[in-house]
Amino acid sequence: IIGSPVGALVAGLFLACTGAVWFVLGPQLVGRGFVSGQPASLSLFFETALWMLLLLTPAISMRSISEEIRSGSLEVLLTAPVPERTIILGKFLGSLLVLVLILLPTLVLLVALERHGRPDYGEVAAGYLGLVLIGAALLASGILASTLTGSQVTAFLLTILAWLGLLLLTIGLPILGGLATAAEAALPPGQDPSVLLTIGRRVGEAAAEANPLVRVRTLLGGLLESFSVVYFLALTWACLAIAARGLAVRRITG
């Protein structure tokens, strides 16, 4: 995909949109971005890049396996003495390389920032790490979706819907957990809360911690939190492992 029209289109859209927001729209509309007298920070770029990646990374990974299925080349690939995990890992590393190549030109923003201020390089490094980590998780989920269908469009939509579902769960369940917490607080003194209220509160608390936007924004804000790093690594590994299992089933069923 590195030299494909899809890769060029994704890279062009990402760079054009993030650059326009940071250099033009941000300074004019919200007074953030490349603005003289403001703190030397790439926070607006990281926030813009996050939403762009949520939309564009599925376009990178959608054809990784589905194109092989559509063209019939997957059958030939699966007859080779190559483990399924090696195939999936190769597709993932290729997609991750594309993501890194897309992000590399954005370092020019840091050069521009350096000429007008003193940026916090620790914050910048944590921000780029956050983009790579959530990008890796998005790519892995896209590869998983790609193993399920021979349609690239379907794989793209499945990836988007899966992440929307995760966001809805990790936003909606904490709201229900808050209601359970309020109900517990309203109980008469000495009365123990029911099991359902306790479970609801704990599930809500766990879901709030599992919100991918909360986790990645911790990194984008410059805080290198180990839980956030492990969260995205685990999510990436789980998607790749399931994708490899899906290929194994295809190899058995032939």
Tab-separated table of C-alpha atoms in Angstrom:
chain	number	residue	atom	x	y	z
A	1	ILE	CA	0.000	0.000	0.000
A	2	ILE	CA	3.037	2.287	0.383
A	3	GLY	CA	3.121	3.150	-3.313
A	4	SER	CA	-0.585	2.617	-3.989
A	5	PRO	CA	-3.124	5.357	-4.771
A	6	VAL	CA	-4.895	4.595	-1.483
A	7	GLY	CA	-1.699	5.190	0.500
A	8	ALA	CA	-0.985	8.436	-1.339
A	9	LEU	CA	-4.563	9.618	-0.828
A	10	VAL	CA	-4.523	8.820	2.893
A	11	ALA	CA	-1.163	10.562	3.359
A	12	GLY	CA	-2.271	13.605	1.372
A	13	LEU	CA	-5.541	13.991	3.274
A	14	PHE	CA	-3.841	13.593	6.635
A	15	LEU	CA	-1.075	16.093	5.954
A	16	ALA	CA	-3.370	18.628	4.278
A	17	CYS	CA	-6.000	18.563	7.043
A	18	THR	CA	-3.631	18.603	10.006
A	19	GLY	CA	-1.464	21.311	8.415
A	20	ALA	CA	-4.469	23.475	7.556
A	21	VAL	CA	-5.850	23.227	11.088
A	22	TRP	CA	-2.528	23.964	12.787
A	23	PHE	CA	-1.357	26.794	10.510
A	24	VAL	CA	-4.653	28.409	9.399
A	25	LEU	CA	-7.925	27.324	11.007
A	26	GLY	CA	-6.660	26.914	14.574
A	27	PRO	CA	-5.049	30.375	14.827
A	28	GLN	CA	-8.050	32.078	13.200
A	29	LEU	CA	-10.883	30.241	14.957
A	30	VAL	CA	-9.648	29.251	18.409
A	31	GLY	CA	-6.355	31.083	18.819
A	32	ARG	CA	-4.400	27.829	19.017
A	33	GLY	CA	-1.802	26.240	16.775
A	34	PHE	CA	0.952	28.246	15.114
A	35	VAL	CA	0.227	31.485	16.945
A	36	SER	CA	2.826	34.029	18.011
A	37	GLY	CA	2.863	34.567	21.770
A	38	GLN	CA	1.121	31.273	22.581
A	39	PRO	CA	2.811	28.322	24.378
A	40	ALA	CA	5.025	26.271	22.043
A	41	SER	CA	2.838	23.173	21.909
A	42	LEU	CA	1.645	20.692	19.303
A	43	SER	CA	-1.505	19.882	21.294
A	44	LEU	CA	-3.865	21.107	18.558
A	45	PHE	CA	-2.016	19.048	15.945
A	46	PHE	CA	-2.194	15.924	18.119
A	47	GLU	CA	-5.937	16.374	18.691
A	48	THR	CA	-6.556	16.892	14.969
A	49	ALA	CA	-4.312	13.966	14.037
A	50	LEU	CA	-6.182	11.709	16.476
A	51	TRP	CA	-9.532	12.239	14.750
A	52	MET	CA	-7.940	11.971	11.323
A	53	LEU	CA	-6.376	8.626	12.261
A	54	LEU	CA	-9.712	7.294	13.512
A	55	LEU	CA	-11.058	7.854	10.006
A	56	LEU	CA	-8.048	7.171	7.795
A	57	THR	CA	-6.173	4.214	9.327
A	58	PRO	CA	-8.987	1.770	8.423
A	59	ALA	CA	-8.406	2.840	4.821
A	60	ILE	CA	-4.793	1.682	5.127
A	61	SER	CA	-5.588	-1.756	6.550
A	62	MET	CA	-8.895	-2.534	4.814
A	63	ARG	CA	-7.274	-4.228	1.808
A	64	SER	CA	-4.604	-6.170	3.696
A	65	ILE	CA	-6.453	-9.517	3.645
A	66	SER	CA	-9.729	-8.691	1.870
A	67	GLU	CA	-7.865	-7.959	-1.367
A	68	GLU	CA	-6.176	-11.359	-1.102
A	69	ILE	CA	-9.599	-12.959	-0.599
A	70	ARG	CA	-11.167	-11.077	-3.517
A	71	SER	CA	-8.356	-11.857	-5.953
A	72	GLY	CA	-8.061	-15.489	-4.864
A	73	SER	CA	-4.384	-15.138	-3.950
A	74	LEU	CA	-5.120	-15.944	-0.301
A	75	GLU	CA	-5.637	-19.609	-1.191
A	76	VAL	CA	-2.168	-19.723	-2.725
A	77	LEU	CA	-0.713	-17.917	0.284
A	78	LEU	CA	-2.325	-20.307	2.740
A	79	THR	CA	-0.896	-23.339	0.934
A	80	ALA	CA	2.618	-22.086	1.642
A	81	PRO	CA	4.354	-23.405	4.793
A	82	VAL	CA	4.050	-20.055	6.528
A	83	PRO	CA	2.332	-19.699	9.930
A	84	GLU	CA	-0.818	-17.580	9.997
A	85	ARG	CA	0.660	-15.304	12.651
A	86	THR	CA	3.598	-14.565	10.336
A	87	ILE	CA	1.233	-13.523	7.543
A	88	ILE	CA	-0.774	-11.283	9.854
A	89	LEU	CA	2.350	-9.822	11.445
A	90	GLY	CA	3.789	-9.025	8.024
A	91	LYS	CA	0.592	-7.253	6.977
A	92	PHE	CA	0.549	-5.353	10.265
A	93	LEU	CA	4.181	-4.236	10.081
A	94	GLY	CA	3.688	-3.064	6.497
A	95	SER	CA	0.647	-1.018	7.515
A	96	LEU	CA	2.471	0.359	10.550
A	97	LEU	CA	5.346	1.442	8.311
A	98	VAL	CA	2.865	3.382	6.182
A	99	LEU	CA	1.536	5.108	9.306
A	100	VAL	CA	5.053	6.074	10.429
A	101	LEU	CA	5.874	7.408	6.951
A	102	ILE	CA	2.711	9.514	7.049
A	103	LEU	CA	3.646	10.955	10.442
A	104	LEU	CA	7.275	11.708	9.585
A	105	PRO	CA	6.581	14.823	7.434
A	106	THR	CA	4.647	16.363	10.328
A	107	LEU	CA	7.955	16.879	12.133
A	108	VAL	CA	8.215	20.047	10.048
A	109	LEU	CA	5.648	21.472	12.490
A	110	LEU	CA	8.147	20.929	15.276
A	111	VAL	CA	10.834	22.714	13.264
A	112	ALA	CA	8.493	25.673	12.743
A	113	LEU	CA	7.618	25.651	16.437
A	114	GLU	CA	11.294	25.585	17.423
A	115	ARG	CA	11.920	28.796	15.492
A	116	HIS	CA	9.317	30.679	17.550
A	117	GLY	CA	9.483	29.047	20.973
A	118	ARG	CA	10.887	26.326	23.208
A	119	PRO	CA	8.690	23.222	22.906
A	120	ASP	CA	8.662	20.525	25.566
A	121	TYR	CA	10.256	17.596	23.731
A	122	GLY	CA	9.069	15.128	26.351
A	123	GLU	CA	5.486	16.183	25.695
A	124	VAL	CA	6.061	15.968	21.943
A	125	ALA	CA	7.557	12.462	22.207
A	126	ALA	CA	4.651	11.251	24.363
A	127	GLY	CA	2.197	12.744	21.873
A	128	TYR	CA	3.757	10.994	18.889
A	129	LEU	CA	3.916	7.752	20.874
A	130	GLY	CA	0.192	8.109	21.572
A	131	LEU	CA	-0.562	8.549	17.862
A	132	VAL	CA	1.518	5.499	16.946
A	133	LEU	CA	-0.059	3.345	19.664
A	134	ILE	CA	-3.671	4.154	18.809
A	135	GLY	CA	-2.772	3.947	15.127
A	136	ALA	CA	-1.356	0.462	15.691
A	137	ALA	CA	-4.548	-0.624	17.473
A	138	LEU	CA	-6.672	0.802	14.656
A	139	LEU	CA	-4.560	-0.955	12.030
A	140	ALA	CA	-4.744	-4.269	13.896
A	141	SER	CA	-8.530	-4.025	14.179
A	142	GLY	CA	-8.701	-3.154	10.476
A	143	ILE	CA	-6.656	-6.234	9.597
A	144	LEU	CA	-8.990	-8.330	11.738
A	145	ALA	CA	-12.008	-6.908	9.891
A	146	SER	CA	-10.207	-7.540	6.609
A	147	THR	CA	-9.940	-11.263	7.396
A	148	LEU	CA	-13.728	-11.475	7.668
A	149	THR	CA	-14.683	-10.268	4.198
A	150	GLY	CA	-13.486	-9.968	0.619
A	151	SER	CA	-14.880	-6.442	0.377
A	152	GLN	CA	-12.566	-3.577	1.250
A	153	VAL	CA	-15.508	-1.253	1.857
A	154	THR	CA	-17.089	-3.733	4.247
A	155	ALA	CA	-13.793	-4.116	6.114
A	156	PHE	CA	-13.519	-0.327	6.390
A	157	LEU	CA	-17.063	0.017	7.740
A	158	LEU	CA	-16.633	-2.898	10.170
A	159	THR	CA	-13.553	-1.230	11.652
A	160	ILE	CA	-15.316	2.115	12.055
A	161	LEU	CA	-18.396	0.490	13.589
A	162	ALA	CA	-16.314	-1.593	16.003
A	163	TRP	CA	-14.561	1.495	17.342
A	164	LEU	CA	-17.807	3.436	17.537
A	165	GLY	CA	-19.253	0.546	19.529
A	166	LEU	CA	-16.255	0.570	21.873
A	167	LEU	CA	-16.600	4.322	22.378
A	168	LEU	CA	-20.342	4.048	23.044
A	169	LEU	CA	-19.793	1.284	25.596
A	170	THR	CA	-17.018	3.130	27.408
A	171	ILE	CA	-19.095	6.316	27.498
A	172	GLY	CA	-22.532	4.830	28.195
A	173	LEU	CA	-21.558	2.311	30.897
A	174	PRO	CA	-19.886	4.954	33.113
A	175	ILE	CA	-23.132	6.958	32.933
A	176	LEU	CA	-25.043	3.929	34.196
A	177	GLY	CA	-22.330	3.407	36.811
A	178	GLY	CA	-22.822	6.988	37.956
A	179	LEU	CA	-26.538	6.341	38.364
A	180	ALA	CA	-25.740	3.246	40.425
A	181	THR	CA	-23.359	5.287	42.581
A	182	ALA	CA	-26.058	7.922	43.119
A	183	ALA	CA	-28.561	5.216	44.030
A	184	GLU	CA	-26.125	3.768	46.572
A	185	ALA	CA	-25.612	7.200	48.119
A	186	ALA	CA	-29.373	7.655	48.430
A	187	LEU	CA	-29.832	4.474	50.452
A	188	PRO	CA	-30.819	4.861	54.116
A	189	PRO	CA	-27.924	4.656	56.602
A	190	GLY	CA	-27.012	1.088	57.441
A	191	GLN	CA	-28.681	-0.446	54.381
A	192	ASP	CA	-26.284	-2.344	52.155
A	193	PRO	CA	-26.518	-1.738	48.386
A	194	SER	CA	-27.846	-4.530	46.229
A	195	VAL	CA	-25.538	-6.716	44.170
A	196	LEU	CA	-26.804	-5.117	40.952
A	197	LEU	CA	-25.934	-1.623	42.170
A	198	THR	CA	-22.442	-2.736	43.205
A	199	ILE	CA	-21.846	-4.495	39.890
A	200	GLY	CA	-23.168	-1.506	37.962
A	201	ARG	CA	-20.860	0.886	39.792
A	202	ARG	CA	-17.788	-1.292	39.289
A	203	VAL	CA	-18.544	-1.960	35.620
A	204	GLY	CA	-18.986	1.762	35.070
A	205	GLU	CA	-15.647	2.520	36.727
A	206	ALA	CA	-13.865	-0.130	34.636
A	207	ALA	CA	-15.488	1.081	31.401
A	208	ALA	CA	-14.423	4.654	32.114
A	209	GLU	CA	-10.809	3.498	32.415
A	210	ALA	CA	-11.115	1.526	29.153
A	211	ASN	CA	-12.227	4.521	27.070
A	212	PRO	CA	-9.640	4.689	24.246
A	213	LEU	CA	-10.014	8.465	23.898
A	214	VAL	CA	-9.251	8.956	27.590
A	215	ARG	CA	-6.237	6.664	27.358
A	216	VAL	CA	-4.755	8.259	24.228
A	217	ARG	CA	-5.391	11.817	25.417
A	218	THR	CA	-3.329	11.034	28.495
A	219	LEU	CA	-0.391	10.394	26.165
A	220	LEU	CA	-1.187	13.269	23.816
A	221	GLY	CA	-1.160	15.579	26.838
A	222	GLY	CA	2.437	14.595	27.553
A	223	LEU	CA	1.844	12.125	30.407
A	224	LEU	CA	3.629	8.838	29.706
A	225	GLU	CA	1.325	6.539	31.667
A	226	SER	CA	2.198	2.848	31.648
A	227	PHE	CA	-1.440	1.723	31.806
A	228	SER	CA	-2.265	3.612	28.596
A	229	VAL	CA	0.721	2.084	26.795
A	230	VAL	CA	-0.167	-1.437	27.947
A	231	TYR	CA	-3.831	-0.832	27.046
A	232	PHE	CA	-3.097	-0.133	23.386
A	233	LEU	CA	-0.443	-2.842	23.123
A	234	ALA	CA	-2.885	-5.395	24.540
A	235	LEU	CA	-5.662	-4.244	22.203
A	236	THR	CA	-3.306	-4.510	19.227
A	237	TRP	CA	-2.102	-7.959	20.240
A	238	ALA	CA	-5.661	-9.235	20.787
A	239	CYS	CA	-6.829	-8.078	17.336
A	240	LEU	CA	-3.791	-9.606	15.608
A	241	ALA	CA	-4.162	-12.880	17.512
A	242	ILE	CA	-7.836	-13.187	16.550
A	243	ALA	CA	-7.002	-12.303	12.941
A	244	ALA	CA	-4.356	-15.038	12.863
A	245	ARG	CA	-6.905	-17.477	14.274
A	246	GLY	CA	-9.344	-16.444	11.555
A	247	LEU	CA	-6.731	-17.237	8.895
A	248	ALA	CA	-6.112	-20.592	10.547
A	249	VAL	CA	-9.816	-21.406	10.249
A	250	ARG	CA	-9.749	-20.409	6.564
A	251	ARG	CA	-6.740	-22.674	6.008
A	252	ILE	CA	-8.504	-25.635	7.644
A	253	THR	CA	-11.817	-25.135	5.887
A	254	GLY	CA	-9.967	-24.471	2.668
